[in-house]
Coordinates of C-alpha atoms in Angstrom, one line a residue:
X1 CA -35.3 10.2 -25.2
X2 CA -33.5 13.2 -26.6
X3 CA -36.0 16.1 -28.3
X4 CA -33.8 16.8 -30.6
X5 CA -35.3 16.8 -34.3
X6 CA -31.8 16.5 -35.8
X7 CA -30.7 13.8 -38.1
X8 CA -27.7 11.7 -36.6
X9 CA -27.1 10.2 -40.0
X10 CA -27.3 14.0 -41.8
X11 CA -24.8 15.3 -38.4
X12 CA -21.8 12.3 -39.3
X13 CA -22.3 13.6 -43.2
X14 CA -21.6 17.2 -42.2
X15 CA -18.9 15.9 -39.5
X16 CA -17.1 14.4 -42.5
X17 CA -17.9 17.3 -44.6
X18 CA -15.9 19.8 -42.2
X19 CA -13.0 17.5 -41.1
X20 CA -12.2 18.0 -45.0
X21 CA -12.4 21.5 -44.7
X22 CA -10.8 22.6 -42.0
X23 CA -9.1 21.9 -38.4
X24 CA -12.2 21.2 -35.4
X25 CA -12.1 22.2 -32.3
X26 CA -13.1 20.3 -29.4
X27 CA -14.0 21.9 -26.2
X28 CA -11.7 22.1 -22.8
X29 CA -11.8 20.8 -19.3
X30 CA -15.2 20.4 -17.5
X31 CA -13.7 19.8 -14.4
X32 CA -11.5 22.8 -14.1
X33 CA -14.8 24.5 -15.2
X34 CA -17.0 22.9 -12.4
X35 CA -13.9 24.3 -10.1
X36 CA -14.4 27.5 -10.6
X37 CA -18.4 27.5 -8.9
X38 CA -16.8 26.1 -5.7
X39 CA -19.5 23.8 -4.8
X40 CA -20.3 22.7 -1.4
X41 CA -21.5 19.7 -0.3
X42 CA -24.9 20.9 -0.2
X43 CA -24.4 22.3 -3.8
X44 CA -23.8 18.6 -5.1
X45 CA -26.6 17.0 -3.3
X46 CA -29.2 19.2 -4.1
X47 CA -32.9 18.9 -2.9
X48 CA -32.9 15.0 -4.7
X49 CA -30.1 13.8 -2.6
X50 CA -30.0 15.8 0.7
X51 CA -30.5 13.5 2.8
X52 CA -27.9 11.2 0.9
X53 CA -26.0 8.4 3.1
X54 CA -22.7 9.5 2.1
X55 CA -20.0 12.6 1.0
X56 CA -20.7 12.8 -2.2
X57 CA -18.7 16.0 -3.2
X58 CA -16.4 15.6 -6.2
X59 CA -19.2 13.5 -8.0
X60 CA -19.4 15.9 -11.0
X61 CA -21.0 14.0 -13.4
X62 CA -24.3 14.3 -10.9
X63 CA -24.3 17.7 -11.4
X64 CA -25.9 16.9 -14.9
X65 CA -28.9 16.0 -12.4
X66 CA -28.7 18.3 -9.6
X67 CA -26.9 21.1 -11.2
X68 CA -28.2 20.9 -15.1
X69 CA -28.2 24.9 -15.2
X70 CA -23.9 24.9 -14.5
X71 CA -23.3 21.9 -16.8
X72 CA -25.6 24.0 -19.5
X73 CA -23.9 27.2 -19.0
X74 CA -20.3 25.4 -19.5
X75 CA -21.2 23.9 -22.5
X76 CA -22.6 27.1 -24.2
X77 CA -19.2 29.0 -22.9
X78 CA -17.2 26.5 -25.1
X79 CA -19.4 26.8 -28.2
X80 CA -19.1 30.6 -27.6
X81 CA -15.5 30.2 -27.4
X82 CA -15.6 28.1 -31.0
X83 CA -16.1 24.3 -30.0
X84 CA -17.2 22.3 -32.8
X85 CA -17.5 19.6 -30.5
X86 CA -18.4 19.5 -27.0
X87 CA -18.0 16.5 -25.0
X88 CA -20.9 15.4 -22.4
X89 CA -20.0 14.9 -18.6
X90 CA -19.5 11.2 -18.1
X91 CA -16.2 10.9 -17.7
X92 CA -17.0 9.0 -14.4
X93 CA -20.7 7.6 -15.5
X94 CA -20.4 4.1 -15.5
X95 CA -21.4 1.5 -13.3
X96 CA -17.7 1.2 -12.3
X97 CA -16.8 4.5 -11.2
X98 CA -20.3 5.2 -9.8
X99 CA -19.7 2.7 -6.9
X100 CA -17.3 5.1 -5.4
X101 CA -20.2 6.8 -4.2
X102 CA -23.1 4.1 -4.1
X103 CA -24.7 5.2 -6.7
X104 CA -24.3 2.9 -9.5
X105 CA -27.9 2.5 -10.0
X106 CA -27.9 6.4 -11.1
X107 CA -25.6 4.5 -14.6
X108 CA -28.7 5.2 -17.4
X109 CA -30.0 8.3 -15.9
X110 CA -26.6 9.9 -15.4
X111 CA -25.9 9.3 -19.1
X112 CA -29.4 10.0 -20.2
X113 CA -29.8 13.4 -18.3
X114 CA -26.0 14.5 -19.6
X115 CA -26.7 13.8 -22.9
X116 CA -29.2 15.9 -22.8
X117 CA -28.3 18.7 -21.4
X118 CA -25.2 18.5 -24.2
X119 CA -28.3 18.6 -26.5
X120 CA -30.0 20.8 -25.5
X121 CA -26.9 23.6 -24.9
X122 CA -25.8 22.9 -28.6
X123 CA -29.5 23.0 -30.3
X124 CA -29.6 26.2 -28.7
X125 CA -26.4 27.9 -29.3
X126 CA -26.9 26.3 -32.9
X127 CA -30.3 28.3 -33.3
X128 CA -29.1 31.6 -32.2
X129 CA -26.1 30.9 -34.5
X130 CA -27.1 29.4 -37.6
X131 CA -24.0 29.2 -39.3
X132 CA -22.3 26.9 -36.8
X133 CA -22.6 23.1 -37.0
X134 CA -21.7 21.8 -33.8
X135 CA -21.4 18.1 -32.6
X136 CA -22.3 17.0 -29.0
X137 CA -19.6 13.7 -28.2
X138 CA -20.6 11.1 -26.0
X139 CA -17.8 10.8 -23.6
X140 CA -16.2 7.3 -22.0
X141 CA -13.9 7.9 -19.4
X142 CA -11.4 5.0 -18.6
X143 CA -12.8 4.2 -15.3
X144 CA -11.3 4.0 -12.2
X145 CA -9.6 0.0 -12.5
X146 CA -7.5 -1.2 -14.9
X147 CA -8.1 -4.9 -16.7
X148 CA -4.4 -5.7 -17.8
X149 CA -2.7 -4.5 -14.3
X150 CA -3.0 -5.9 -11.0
X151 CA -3.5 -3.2 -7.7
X152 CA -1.8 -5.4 -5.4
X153 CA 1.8 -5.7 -5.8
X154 CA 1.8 -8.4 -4.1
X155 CA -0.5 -10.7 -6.2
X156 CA 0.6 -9.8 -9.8
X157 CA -2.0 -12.0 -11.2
X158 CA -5.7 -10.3 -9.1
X159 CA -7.3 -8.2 -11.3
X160 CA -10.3 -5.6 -10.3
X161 CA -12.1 -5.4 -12.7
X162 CA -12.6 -8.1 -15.6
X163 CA -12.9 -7.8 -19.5
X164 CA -16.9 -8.7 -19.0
X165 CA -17.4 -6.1 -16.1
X166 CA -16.3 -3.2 -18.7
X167 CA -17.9 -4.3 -21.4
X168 CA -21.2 -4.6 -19.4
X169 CA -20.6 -1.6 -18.1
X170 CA -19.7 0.8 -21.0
X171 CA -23.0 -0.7 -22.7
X172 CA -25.0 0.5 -20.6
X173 CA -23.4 3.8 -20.3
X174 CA -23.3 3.8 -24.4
X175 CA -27.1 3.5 -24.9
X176 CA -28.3 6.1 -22.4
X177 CA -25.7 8.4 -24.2
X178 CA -27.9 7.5 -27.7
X179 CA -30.7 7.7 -25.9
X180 CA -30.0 11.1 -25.1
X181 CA -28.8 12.0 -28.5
X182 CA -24.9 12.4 -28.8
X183 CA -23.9 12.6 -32.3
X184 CA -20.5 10.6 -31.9
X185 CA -18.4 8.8 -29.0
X186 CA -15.6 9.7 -27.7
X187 CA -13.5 6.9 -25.8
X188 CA -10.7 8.9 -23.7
X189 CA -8.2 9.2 -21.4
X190 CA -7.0 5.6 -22.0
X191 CA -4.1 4.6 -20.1
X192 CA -5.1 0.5 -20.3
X193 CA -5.5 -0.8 -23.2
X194 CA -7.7 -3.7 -22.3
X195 CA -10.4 -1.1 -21.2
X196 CA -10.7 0.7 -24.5
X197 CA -11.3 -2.4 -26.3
X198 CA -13.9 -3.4 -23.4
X199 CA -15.4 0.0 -24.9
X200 CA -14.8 -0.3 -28.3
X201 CA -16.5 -3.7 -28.2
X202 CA -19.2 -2.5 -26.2
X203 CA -20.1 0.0 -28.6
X204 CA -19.7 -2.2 -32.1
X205 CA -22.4 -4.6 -29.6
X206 CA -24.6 -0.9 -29.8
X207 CA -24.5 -0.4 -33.3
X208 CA -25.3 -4.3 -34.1
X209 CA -28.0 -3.8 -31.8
X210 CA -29.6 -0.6 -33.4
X211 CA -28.8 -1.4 -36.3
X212 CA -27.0 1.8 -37.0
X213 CA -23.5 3.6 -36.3
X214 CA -22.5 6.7 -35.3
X215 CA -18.3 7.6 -35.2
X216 CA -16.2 7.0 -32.8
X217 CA -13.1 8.9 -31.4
X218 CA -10.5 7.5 -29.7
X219 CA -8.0 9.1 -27.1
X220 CA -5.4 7.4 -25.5
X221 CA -3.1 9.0 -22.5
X222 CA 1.0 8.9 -22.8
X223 CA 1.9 9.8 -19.1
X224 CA 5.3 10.6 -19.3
X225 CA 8.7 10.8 -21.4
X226 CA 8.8 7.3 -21.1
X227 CA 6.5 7.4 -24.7
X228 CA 4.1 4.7 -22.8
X229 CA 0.8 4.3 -21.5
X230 CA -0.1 3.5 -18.4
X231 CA 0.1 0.0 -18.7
X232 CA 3.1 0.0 -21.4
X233 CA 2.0 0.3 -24.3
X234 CA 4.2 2.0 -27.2
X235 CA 1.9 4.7 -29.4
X236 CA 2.5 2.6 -32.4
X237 CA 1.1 -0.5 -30.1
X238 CA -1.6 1.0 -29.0
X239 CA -2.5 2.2 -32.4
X240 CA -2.2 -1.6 -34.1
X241 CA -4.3 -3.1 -31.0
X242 CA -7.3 -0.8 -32.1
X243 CA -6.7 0.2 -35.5
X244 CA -9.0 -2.5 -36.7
X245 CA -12.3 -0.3 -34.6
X246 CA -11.8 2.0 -37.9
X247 CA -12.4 5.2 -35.9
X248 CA -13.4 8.3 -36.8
X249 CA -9.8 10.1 -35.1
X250 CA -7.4 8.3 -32.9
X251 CA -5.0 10.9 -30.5
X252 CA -3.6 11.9 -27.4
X253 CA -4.9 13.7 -24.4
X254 CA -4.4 14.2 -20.8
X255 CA -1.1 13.9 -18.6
X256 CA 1.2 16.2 -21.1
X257 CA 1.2 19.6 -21.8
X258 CA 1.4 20.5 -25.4
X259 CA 5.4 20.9 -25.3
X260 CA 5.9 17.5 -24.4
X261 CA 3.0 16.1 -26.3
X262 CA 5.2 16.6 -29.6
X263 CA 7.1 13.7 -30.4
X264 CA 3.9 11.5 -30.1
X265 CA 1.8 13.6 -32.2
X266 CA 4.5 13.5 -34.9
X267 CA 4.6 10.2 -34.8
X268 CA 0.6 9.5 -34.2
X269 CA 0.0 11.9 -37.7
X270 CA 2.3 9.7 -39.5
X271 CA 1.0 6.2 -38.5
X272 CA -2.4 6.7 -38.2
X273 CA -4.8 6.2 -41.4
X274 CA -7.6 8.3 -39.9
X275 CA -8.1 11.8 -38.3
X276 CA -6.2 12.9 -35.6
X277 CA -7.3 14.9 -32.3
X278 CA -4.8 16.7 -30.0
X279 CA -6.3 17.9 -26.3
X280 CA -3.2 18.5 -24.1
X281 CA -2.9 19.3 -20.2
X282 CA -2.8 23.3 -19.7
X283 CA 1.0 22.5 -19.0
X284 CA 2.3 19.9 -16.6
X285 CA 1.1 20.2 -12.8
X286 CA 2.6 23.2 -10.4
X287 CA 2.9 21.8 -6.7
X288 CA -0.6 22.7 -6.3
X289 CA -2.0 20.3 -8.5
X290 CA -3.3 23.7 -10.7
X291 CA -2.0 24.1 -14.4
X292 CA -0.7 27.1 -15.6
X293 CA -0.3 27.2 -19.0
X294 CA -1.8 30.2 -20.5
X295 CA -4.1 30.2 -23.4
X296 CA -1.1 32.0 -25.8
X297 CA 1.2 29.5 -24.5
X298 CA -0.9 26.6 -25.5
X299 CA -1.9 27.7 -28.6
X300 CA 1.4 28.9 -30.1
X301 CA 2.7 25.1 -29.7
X302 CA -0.6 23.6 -31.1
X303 CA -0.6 26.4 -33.7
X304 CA 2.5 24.7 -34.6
X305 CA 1.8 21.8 -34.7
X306 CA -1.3 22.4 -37.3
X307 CA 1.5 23.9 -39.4
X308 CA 3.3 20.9 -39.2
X309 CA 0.1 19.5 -40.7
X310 CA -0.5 16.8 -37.5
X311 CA -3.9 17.9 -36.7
X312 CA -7.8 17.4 -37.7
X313 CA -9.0 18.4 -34.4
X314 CA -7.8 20.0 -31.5
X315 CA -8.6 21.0 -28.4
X316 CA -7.7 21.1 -24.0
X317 CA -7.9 19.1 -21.3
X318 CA -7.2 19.5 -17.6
X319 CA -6.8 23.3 -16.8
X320 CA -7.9 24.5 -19.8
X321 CA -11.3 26.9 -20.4
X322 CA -12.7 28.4 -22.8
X323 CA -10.5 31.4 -23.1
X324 CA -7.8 28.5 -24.1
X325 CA -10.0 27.1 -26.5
X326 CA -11.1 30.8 -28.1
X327 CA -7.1 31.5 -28.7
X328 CA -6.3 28.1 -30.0
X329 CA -9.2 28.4 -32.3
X330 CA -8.4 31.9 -33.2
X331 CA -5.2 30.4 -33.9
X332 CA -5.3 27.3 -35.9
X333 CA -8.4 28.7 -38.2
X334 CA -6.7 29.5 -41.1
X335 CA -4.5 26.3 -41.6
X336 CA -4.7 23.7 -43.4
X337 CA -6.1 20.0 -41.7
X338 CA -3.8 17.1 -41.5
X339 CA -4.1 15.0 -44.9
X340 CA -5.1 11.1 -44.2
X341 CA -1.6 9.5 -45.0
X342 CA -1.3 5.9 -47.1
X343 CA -0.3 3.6 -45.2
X344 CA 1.2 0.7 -46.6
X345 CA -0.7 -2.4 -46.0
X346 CA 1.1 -5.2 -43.5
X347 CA 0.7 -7.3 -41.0
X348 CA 1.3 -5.3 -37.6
X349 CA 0.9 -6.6 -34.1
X350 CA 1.4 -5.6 -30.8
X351 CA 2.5 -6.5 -27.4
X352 CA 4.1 -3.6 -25.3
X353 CA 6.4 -2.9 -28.3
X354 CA 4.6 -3.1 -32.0
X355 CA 5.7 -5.9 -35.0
X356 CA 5.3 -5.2 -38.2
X357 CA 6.2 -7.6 -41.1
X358 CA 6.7 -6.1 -44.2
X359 CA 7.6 -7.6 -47.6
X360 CA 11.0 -8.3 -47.7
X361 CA 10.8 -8.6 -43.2
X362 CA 13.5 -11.1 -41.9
X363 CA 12.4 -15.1 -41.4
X364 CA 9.6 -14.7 -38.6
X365 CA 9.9 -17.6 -35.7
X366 CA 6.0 -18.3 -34.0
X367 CA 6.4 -20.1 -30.8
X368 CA 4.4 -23.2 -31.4
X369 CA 6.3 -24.9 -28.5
X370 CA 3.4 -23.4 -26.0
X371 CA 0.7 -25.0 -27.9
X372 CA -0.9 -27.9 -26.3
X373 CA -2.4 -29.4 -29.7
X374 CA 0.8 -29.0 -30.7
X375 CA 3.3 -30.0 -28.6
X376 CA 3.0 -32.8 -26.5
X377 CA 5.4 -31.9 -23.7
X378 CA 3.8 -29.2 -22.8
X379 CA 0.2 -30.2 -22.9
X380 CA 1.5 -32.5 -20.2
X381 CA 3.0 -29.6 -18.3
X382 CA -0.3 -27.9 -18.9
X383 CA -2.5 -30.5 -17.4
X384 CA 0.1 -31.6 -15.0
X385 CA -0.1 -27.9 -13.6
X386 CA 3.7 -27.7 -13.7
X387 CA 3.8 -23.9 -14.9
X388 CA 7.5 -23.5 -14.1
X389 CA 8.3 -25.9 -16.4
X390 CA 5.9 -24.9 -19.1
X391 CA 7.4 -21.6 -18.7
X392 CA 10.6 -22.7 -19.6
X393 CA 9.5 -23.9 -22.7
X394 CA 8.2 -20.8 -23.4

């Protein structure tokens, strides 16, 4: 358990309190950060796992365990920088994800010891500095397998991972990032659908659980002009399949730089009846894989954006440090946050493409044809296993 003495309660007032008053910012890239110590081998292993069975290089969330110094130091550079909210490094700390390297028995104490060391960097900084608030966000990567999508292009229907196997998973990574005392979460990067609601459902299991709540931020990843997710999602879909979670912030990160991020966040700020976050790519990929945005290129778009009055909190993802994250905060400090619009109550759907049905909406036809207690023919497709022909009554 955390030694913090704060109150999480008294920390999601003063949250509130501030997303009123002004824009937050969120902290950058820990990856990009991790880069620059150019760790060997040896330097991810440490004296615990020396004599490890495999490579195990590239594992950054166990730096949290054999590295807690770097982690420490990465945090307190983006609080210095002006993070309101750094996020803990667990991108990859599930179960899931872990078995890349055979260590998914390292799930709680991976969380735990992050969480922690997020604690501990921010109850410091906040000492020294006793007119900063700041937050520590527990942080839910997407994993590395998709529920909705199949791997194999030949068998459309295998899936790798199921909706049980996430949920299982992002439970146990949930309570070890309570246990260590994280002050909201932070579901991220999501590019399937399916696996942010494994999370968000994990989490509302949490908070039935304990008996309390904490917020909860949501981040989902548009990876090119197409205006879709990963898996196909429109914005506008992805927002009605979650809206329901009532979170804290819903927005965009990863994949886009902030020049191409614009359209969405435009259109996120308008839809979206809670705050909004903003943590683009430092610029799209050069042919290196690098990103080379600099930190007056990123923030003059984002500082735009805030005038545009899309933004509650902002912040960078991959490639960005906290020199980004000083001059975006430097920049957006005196405007105005986004105002919560009203959105005008209805029933809205989604598939890959949203519905909405408004008053006055056209004569809606349900297909009640593929519904065995209600059509005969096809509960004896159904039973008869004759899928093509089902189909074609669909």
């Amino acid at each position: 358990m955390t030694n913090s003495t704060h109150s999480q309660a008294e920390f999601s007032t003063r949250l509130s309190q501030l997303l009123k008053e002004r824009i937050l910012i969120l902290d950058g890239a820990m990856g990009t950060m991790i880069q620059d110590y150019q760790l060997d081998e040896a330097g991810y292993r440490g004296e615990r796992f020396a004599d490890y069975n495999r490579d195990i290089k590239g594992n950054n969330d166990l730096l949290s365990i054999t590295q807690p110094k770097i982690i420490g130091d990465i945090h307190t550079s983006y609080l210095a920088a002006g993070a309101d909210i750094i996020e803990t490094n667990t991108f990859n700390s599930t179960r899931i994800s872990q078995a890349d390297y055979g260590m998914e028995d390292l799930t709680k104490e991976l969380n735990l010891a992050s969480a922690e060391v997020a604690r501990r960097a921010t109850d410091a900084f906040m000492a020294a500095n006793p007119d900063r608030t700041c937050f520590v966000a527990g942080a839910l990567g997407p994993t590395n397998r998709t529920a909705s999508m199949s791997p194999d292009v030949n068998n459309p229907g295998y899936r790798a991972v199921t909706f049980d196997d996430l949920r299982l998973a992002y439970i146990e990574q949930a309570e070890a990032l309570l246990d260590g005392g994280v002050d909201l979460f932070l579901v991220e990067t999501i590019f399937d659908t399916l696996n942010a609601k494994a999370a968000l459902f994990a989490l509302e299991e949490l908070f039935e659980k304990r008996g309390m709540r904490i917020p909860v931020m949501i981040s989902v990843t548009i990876t090119d002009a197409s205006g879709r997710t990963l898996s196909g999602q429109t914005l506008e879909a992805f927002w009605n399949s979650v809206s329901h979670t009532k979170p804290l912030s819903v927005g965009i990160n990863c994949a886009l730089g902030p020049k191409e991020m614009r359209p969405y966040m435009e259109e996120l700020s308008r839809i979206a009846d809670c705050y909004v976050s903003c943590y683009p790519n430092a610029g799209l990929p050069n042919a290196f894989g690098g990103y080379d945005e600099t930190p007056e290129q990123m923030s003059v778009v984002l500082e735009d954006f805030a005038k545009e009055g899309w933004l509650n909190i902002v912040g960078g993802c991959c490639g960005s440090k906290p020199e980004h994250i000083h001059v975006i905060a430097e920049a957006v400090k005196k405007l105005p946050p986004r105002q919560i619009p009203e959105i005008t109550p209805a029933l809205r759907l989604s598939g890959l493409e949203p519905l909405t049905i408004l008053e006055g909406s056209p004569f809606m036809l349900v297909g009640e044809r593929t519904n065995v207690t209600g059509s005969p023919k096809f509960s004896k497709l159904i039973i008869a296993e004759d899928y093509e022909a089902a189909l074609a009554v669909a």
